[in-house]
Coordinates of C-alpha atoms in Angstrom, one line a residue:
X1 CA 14.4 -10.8 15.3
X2 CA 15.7 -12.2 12.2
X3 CA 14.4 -10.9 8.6
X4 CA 13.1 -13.2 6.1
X5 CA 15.2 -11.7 3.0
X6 CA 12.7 -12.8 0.2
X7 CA 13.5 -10.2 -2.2
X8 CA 14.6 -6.8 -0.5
X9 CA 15.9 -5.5 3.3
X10 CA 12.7 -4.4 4.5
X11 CA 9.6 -6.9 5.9
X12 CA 7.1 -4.7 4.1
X13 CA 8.9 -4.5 0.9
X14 CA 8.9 -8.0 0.9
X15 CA 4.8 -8.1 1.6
X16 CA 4.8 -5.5 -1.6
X17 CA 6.3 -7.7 -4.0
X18 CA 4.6 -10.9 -3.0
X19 CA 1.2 -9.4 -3.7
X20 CA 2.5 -7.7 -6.8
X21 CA 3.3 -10.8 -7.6
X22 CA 0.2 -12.7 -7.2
X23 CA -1.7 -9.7 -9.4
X24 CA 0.6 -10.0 -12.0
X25 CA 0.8 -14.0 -12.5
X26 CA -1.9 -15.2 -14.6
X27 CA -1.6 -18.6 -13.8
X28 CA -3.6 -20.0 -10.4
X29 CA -1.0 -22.8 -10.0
X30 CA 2.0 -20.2 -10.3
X31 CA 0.4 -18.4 -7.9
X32 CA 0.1 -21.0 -4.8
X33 CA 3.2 -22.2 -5.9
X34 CA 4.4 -19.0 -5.0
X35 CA 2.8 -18.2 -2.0
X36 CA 3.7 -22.0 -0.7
X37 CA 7.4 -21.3 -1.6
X38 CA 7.2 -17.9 0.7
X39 CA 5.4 -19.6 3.3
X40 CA 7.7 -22.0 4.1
X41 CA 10.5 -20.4 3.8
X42 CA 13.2 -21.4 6.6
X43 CA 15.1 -18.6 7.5
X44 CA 12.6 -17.1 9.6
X45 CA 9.3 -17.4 11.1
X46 CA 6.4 -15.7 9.8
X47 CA 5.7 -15.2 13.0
X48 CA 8.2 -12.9 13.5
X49 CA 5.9 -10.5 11.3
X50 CA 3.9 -10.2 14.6
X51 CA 7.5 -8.1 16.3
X52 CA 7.4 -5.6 13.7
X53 CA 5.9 -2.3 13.1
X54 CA 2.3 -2.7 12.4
X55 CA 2.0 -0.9 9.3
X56 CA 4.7 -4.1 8.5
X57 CA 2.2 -6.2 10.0
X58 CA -0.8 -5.0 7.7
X59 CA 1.3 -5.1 4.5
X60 CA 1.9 -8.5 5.0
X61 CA -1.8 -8.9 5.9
X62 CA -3.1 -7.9 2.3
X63 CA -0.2 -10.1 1.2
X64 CA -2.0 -13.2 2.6
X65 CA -5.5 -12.4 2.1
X66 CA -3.9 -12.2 -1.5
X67 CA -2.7 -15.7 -0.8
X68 CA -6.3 -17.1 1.0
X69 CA -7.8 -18.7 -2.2
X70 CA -4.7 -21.3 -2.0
X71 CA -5.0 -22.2 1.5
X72 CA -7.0 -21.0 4.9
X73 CA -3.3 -20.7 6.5
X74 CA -3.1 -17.8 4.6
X75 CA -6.3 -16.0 5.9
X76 CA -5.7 -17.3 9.5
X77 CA -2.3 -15.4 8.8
X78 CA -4.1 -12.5 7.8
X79 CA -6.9 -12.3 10.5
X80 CA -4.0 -12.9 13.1
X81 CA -2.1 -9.9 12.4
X82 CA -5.1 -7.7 11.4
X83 CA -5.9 -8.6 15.4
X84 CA -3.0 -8.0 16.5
X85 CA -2.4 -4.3 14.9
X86 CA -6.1 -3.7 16.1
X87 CA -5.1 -4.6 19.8
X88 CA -3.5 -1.1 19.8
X89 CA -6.5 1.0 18.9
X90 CA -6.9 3.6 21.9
X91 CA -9.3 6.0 22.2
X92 CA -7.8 8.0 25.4
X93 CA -5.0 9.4 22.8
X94 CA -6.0 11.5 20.0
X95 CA -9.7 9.9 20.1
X96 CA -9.0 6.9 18.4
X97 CA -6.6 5.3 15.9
X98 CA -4.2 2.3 16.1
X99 CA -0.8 3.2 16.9
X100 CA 2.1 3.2 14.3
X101 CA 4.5 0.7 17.2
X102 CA 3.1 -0.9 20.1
X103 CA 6.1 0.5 21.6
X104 CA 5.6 4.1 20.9
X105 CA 2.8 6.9 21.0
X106 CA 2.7 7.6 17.3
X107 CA -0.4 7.4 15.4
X108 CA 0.4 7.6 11.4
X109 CA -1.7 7.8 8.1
X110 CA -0.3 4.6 6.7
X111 CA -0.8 2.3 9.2
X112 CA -4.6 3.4 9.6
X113 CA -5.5 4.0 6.3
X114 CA -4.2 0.0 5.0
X115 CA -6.6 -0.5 8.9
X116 CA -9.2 0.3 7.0
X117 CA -8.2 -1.6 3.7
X118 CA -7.0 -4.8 5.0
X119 CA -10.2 -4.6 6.8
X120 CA -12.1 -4.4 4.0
X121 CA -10.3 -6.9 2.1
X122 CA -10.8 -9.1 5.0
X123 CA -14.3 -8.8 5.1
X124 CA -14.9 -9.1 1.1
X125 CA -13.6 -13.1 1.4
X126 CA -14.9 -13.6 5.0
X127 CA -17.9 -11.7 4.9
X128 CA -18.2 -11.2 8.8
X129 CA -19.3 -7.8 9.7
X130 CA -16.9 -7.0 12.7
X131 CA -14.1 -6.3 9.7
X132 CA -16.6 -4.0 7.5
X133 CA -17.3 -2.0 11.6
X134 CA -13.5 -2.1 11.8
X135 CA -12.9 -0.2 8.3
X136 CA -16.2 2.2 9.2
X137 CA -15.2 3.3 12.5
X138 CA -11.4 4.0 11.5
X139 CA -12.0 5.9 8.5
X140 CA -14.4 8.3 10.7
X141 CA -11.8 8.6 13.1
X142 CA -9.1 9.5 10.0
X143 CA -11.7 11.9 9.0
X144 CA -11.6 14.1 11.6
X145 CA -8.0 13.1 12.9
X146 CA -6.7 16.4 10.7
X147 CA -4.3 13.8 8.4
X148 CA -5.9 15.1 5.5
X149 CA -5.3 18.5 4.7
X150 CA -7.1 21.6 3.0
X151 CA -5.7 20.3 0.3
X152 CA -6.8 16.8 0.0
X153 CA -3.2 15.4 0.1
X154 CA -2.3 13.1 3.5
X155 CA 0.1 14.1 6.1
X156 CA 2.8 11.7 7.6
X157 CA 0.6 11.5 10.7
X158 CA -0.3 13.2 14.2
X159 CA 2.1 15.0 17.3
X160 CA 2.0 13.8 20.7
X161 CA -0.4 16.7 21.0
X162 CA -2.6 14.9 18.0
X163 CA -1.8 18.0 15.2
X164 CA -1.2 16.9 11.8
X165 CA 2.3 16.5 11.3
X166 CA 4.9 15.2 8.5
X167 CA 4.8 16.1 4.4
X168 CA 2.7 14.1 2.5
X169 CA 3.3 10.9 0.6
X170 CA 2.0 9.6 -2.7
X171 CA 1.6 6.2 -0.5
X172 CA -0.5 7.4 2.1
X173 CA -2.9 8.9 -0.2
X174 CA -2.8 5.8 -2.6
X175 CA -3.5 3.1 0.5
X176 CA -6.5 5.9 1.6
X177 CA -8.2 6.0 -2.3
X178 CA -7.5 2.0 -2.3
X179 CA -9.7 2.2 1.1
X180 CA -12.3 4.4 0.4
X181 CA -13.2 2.8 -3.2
X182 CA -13.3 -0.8 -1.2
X183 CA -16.1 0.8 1.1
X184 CA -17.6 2.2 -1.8
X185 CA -17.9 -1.2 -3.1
X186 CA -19.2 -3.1 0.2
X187 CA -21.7 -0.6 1.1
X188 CA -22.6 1.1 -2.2
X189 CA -22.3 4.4 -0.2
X190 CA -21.5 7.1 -2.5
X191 CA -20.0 9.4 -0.1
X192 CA -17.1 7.0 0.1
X193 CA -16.4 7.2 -3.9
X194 CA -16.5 10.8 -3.6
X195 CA -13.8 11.5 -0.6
X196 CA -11.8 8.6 -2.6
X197 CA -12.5 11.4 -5.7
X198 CA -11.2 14.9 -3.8
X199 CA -7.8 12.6 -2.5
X200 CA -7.0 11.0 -6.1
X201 CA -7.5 14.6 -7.8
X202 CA -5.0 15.9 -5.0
X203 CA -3.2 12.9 -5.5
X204 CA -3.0 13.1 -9.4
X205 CA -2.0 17.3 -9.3
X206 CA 0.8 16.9 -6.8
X207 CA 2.6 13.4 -7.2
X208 CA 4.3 13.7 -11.0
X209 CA 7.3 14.5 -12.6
X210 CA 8.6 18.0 -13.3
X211 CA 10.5 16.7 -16.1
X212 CA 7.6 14.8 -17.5
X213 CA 4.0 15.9 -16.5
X214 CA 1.9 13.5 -16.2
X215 CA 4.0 11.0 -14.6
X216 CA 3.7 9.8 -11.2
X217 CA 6.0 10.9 -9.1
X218 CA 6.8 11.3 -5.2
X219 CA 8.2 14.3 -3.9
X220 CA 11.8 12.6 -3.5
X221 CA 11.7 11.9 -7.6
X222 CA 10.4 15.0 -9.5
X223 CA 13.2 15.0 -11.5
X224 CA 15.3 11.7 -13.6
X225 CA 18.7 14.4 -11.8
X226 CA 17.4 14.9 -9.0
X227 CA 16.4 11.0 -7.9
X228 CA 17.3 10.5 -4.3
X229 CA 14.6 8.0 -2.7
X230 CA 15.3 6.6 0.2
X231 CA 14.4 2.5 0.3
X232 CA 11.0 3.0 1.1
X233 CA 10.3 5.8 -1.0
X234 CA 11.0 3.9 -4.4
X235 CA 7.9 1.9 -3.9
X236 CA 5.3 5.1 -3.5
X237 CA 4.4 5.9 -6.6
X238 CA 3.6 2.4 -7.3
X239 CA 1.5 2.2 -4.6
X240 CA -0.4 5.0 -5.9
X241 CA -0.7 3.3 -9.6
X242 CA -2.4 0.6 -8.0
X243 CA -4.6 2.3 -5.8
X244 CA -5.6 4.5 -8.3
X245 CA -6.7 1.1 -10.4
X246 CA -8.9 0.3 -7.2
X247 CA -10.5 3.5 -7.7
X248 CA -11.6 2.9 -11.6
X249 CA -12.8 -0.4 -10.5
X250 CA -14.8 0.6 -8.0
X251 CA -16.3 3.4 -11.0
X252 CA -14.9 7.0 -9.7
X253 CA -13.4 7.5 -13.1
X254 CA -16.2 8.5 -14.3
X255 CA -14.6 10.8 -17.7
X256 CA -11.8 8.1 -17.9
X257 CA -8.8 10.5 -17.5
X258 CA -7.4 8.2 -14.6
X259 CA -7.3 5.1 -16.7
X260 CA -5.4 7.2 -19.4
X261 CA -3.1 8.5 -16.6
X262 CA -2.0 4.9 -15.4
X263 CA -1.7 3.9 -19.3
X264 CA 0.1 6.9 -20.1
X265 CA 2.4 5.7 -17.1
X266 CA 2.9 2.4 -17.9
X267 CA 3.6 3.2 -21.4
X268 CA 6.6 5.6 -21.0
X269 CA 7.7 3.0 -17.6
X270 CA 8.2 0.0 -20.2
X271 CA 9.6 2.2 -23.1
X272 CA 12.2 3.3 -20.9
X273 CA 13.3 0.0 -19.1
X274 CA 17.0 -1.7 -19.5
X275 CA 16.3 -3.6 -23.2
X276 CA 18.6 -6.7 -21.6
X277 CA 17.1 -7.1 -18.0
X278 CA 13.8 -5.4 -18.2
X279 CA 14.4 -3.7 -15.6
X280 CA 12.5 -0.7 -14.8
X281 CA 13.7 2.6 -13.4
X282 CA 13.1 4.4 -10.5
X283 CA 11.3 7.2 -12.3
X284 CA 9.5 6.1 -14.7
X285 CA 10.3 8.5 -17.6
X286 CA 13.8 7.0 -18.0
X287 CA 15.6 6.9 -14.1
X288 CA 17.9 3.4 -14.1
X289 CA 20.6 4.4 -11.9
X290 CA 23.8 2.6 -12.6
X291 CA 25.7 0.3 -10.1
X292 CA 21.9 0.6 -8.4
X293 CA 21.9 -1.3 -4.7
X294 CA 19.9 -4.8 -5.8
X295 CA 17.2 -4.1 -3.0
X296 CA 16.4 -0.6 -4.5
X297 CA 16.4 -2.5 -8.1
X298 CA 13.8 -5.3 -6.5
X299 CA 12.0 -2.3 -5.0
X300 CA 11.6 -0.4 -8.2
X301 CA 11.1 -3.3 -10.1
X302 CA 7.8 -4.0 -7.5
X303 CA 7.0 -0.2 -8.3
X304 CA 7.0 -1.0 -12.0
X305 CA 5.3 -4.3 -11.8
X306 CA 2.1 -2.8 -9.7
X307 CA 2.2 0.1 -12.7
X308 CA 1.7 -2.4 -15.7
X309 CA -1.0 -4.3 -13.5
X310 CA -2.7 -1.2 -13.2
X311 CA -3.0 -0.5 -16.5
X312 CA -3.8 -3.5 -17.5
X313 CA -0.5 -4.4 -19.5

């Protein structure tokens, strides 16, 4: 399986910075231009998407929904993939829950949480009600599936003997306050907003910066010395930042501090970005690592660009 190599090394990374793309432009005929330009893109298939992992495979589904006002390819992209992941839903293991690889037993947080969100998404341009009973049934299943802890925060996922296993992620909380403040929205069900509430609070106390409180942070970048992400990690906190925008949308920050958080961000993100490139760090309170691999860069730079949507800059 070959990889399309838009931007960065990793299919989903790719998926992130094509809808963080779209958000950010302004400009409708920028925006199909864009998503024409990645759809035809000749080094490999989209198809291929379908031989990934299917967290891959729903990333790159809100990418194309993100994509469907421009052309109904691009929803017929993102209903074929949402079917696909959903083909792995079994109930015999761990009660429910689509599986993290077709190939393997492992259910995960990720993968079910953007379940329910693409779902919703899905359903908010289609408007058929199978998507809206898909995003219902598997956040009542992630409910009780353990994956989110006393303390409100999300665990990597479940054991073979369906525990709660794995640290959390600033990700898999974001994708789950994204999902919950999209339900919120369909179904006016206040219940919704107010688990979305008890996981952003979590969210908001445990993902920032030692060195600057305040400022989002994952676990693998408290500190601007002590930076050591791994590809994927880069892109959490930005994930959060957006997610958390969801969640003002949708009304759950009701005294306003969230909106002042993701300003707060953005603010110290663009005051401490390279002056000649614009290039954004990998922490945003000054982190822009010399000699720094160009897929990381693009990956942080994705990170930074889904902050300064968020808040609206």
């Amino acid at each position: 399986m070959e990889h399309p190599q838009l931007w960065t090394s990793a299919w989903w990374q790719d998926a992130l910075a094509l809808q963080a793309s779209i958000e950010a432009i302004d400009d409708d005929d920028a925006k199909s231009s864009l998503c024409a330009d990645v759809a035809s893109r000749e080094n490999a298939p989209w198809e291929n998407t379908f031989e990934t992992s299917s967290d891959d495979q729903l990333w790159w589904t809100l990418s194309w929904i993100s994509c469907s006002p421009y052309s109904s390819e691009y929803l017929h992209r993102s209903k074929a993939l949402h079917f696909h992941v959903l083909e792995t839903w079994n109930s015999g293991y761990c009660g429910g829950g689509v599986l993290w690889d077709s190939s393997l037993t492992y259910k995960n947080a990720i993968t079910n949480a953007l379940l329910i969100l693409s779902s919703c998404e899905i359903f908010k341009v289609t408007e058929e009600r199978q998507y809206l009973q898909t995003a219902i049934k598997t956040w009542e299943w992630f409910a009780e599936s353990g994956m989110i802890n006393s303390d409100n925060l999300v665990v990597d996922g479940l054991t073979e003997d369906c525990n709660p296993t794995g640290d959390p992620f600033s990700y898999n909380s974001g994708i789950l306050i994204h999902s919950l403040s999209s339900l919120y929205e369909i179904t006016n069900d206040k219940v919704y907003l107010a688990n979305a509430t008890f996981v952003a609070n979590a969210a908001l106390e445990r993902f920032q910066s030692f060195d600057a409180p305040g400022i989002l942070a994952d676990d693998c970048c408290k500190s601007v010395d002590d930076c050591d992400c791994n590809h994927d990690g880069i892109s959490f906190h930005g994930i959060l930042a957006r997610s958390l925008a969801a969640f003002v949308k949708a009304g759950g920050d009701v005294d306003g501090n969230v909106a002042s958080v993701l300003k707060f961000n953005a603010e110290t993100a663009w005051d401490n970005r390279d002056a000649d490139t614009n290039q954004i760090g990998i922490a945003w309170e000054g982190a822009i690592l010399e000699d720094m691999d160009p897929n990381d860069a693009c990956v942080a730079q994705t990170a930074g660009i889904q902050l300064l949507t968020a808040a609206g800059m």
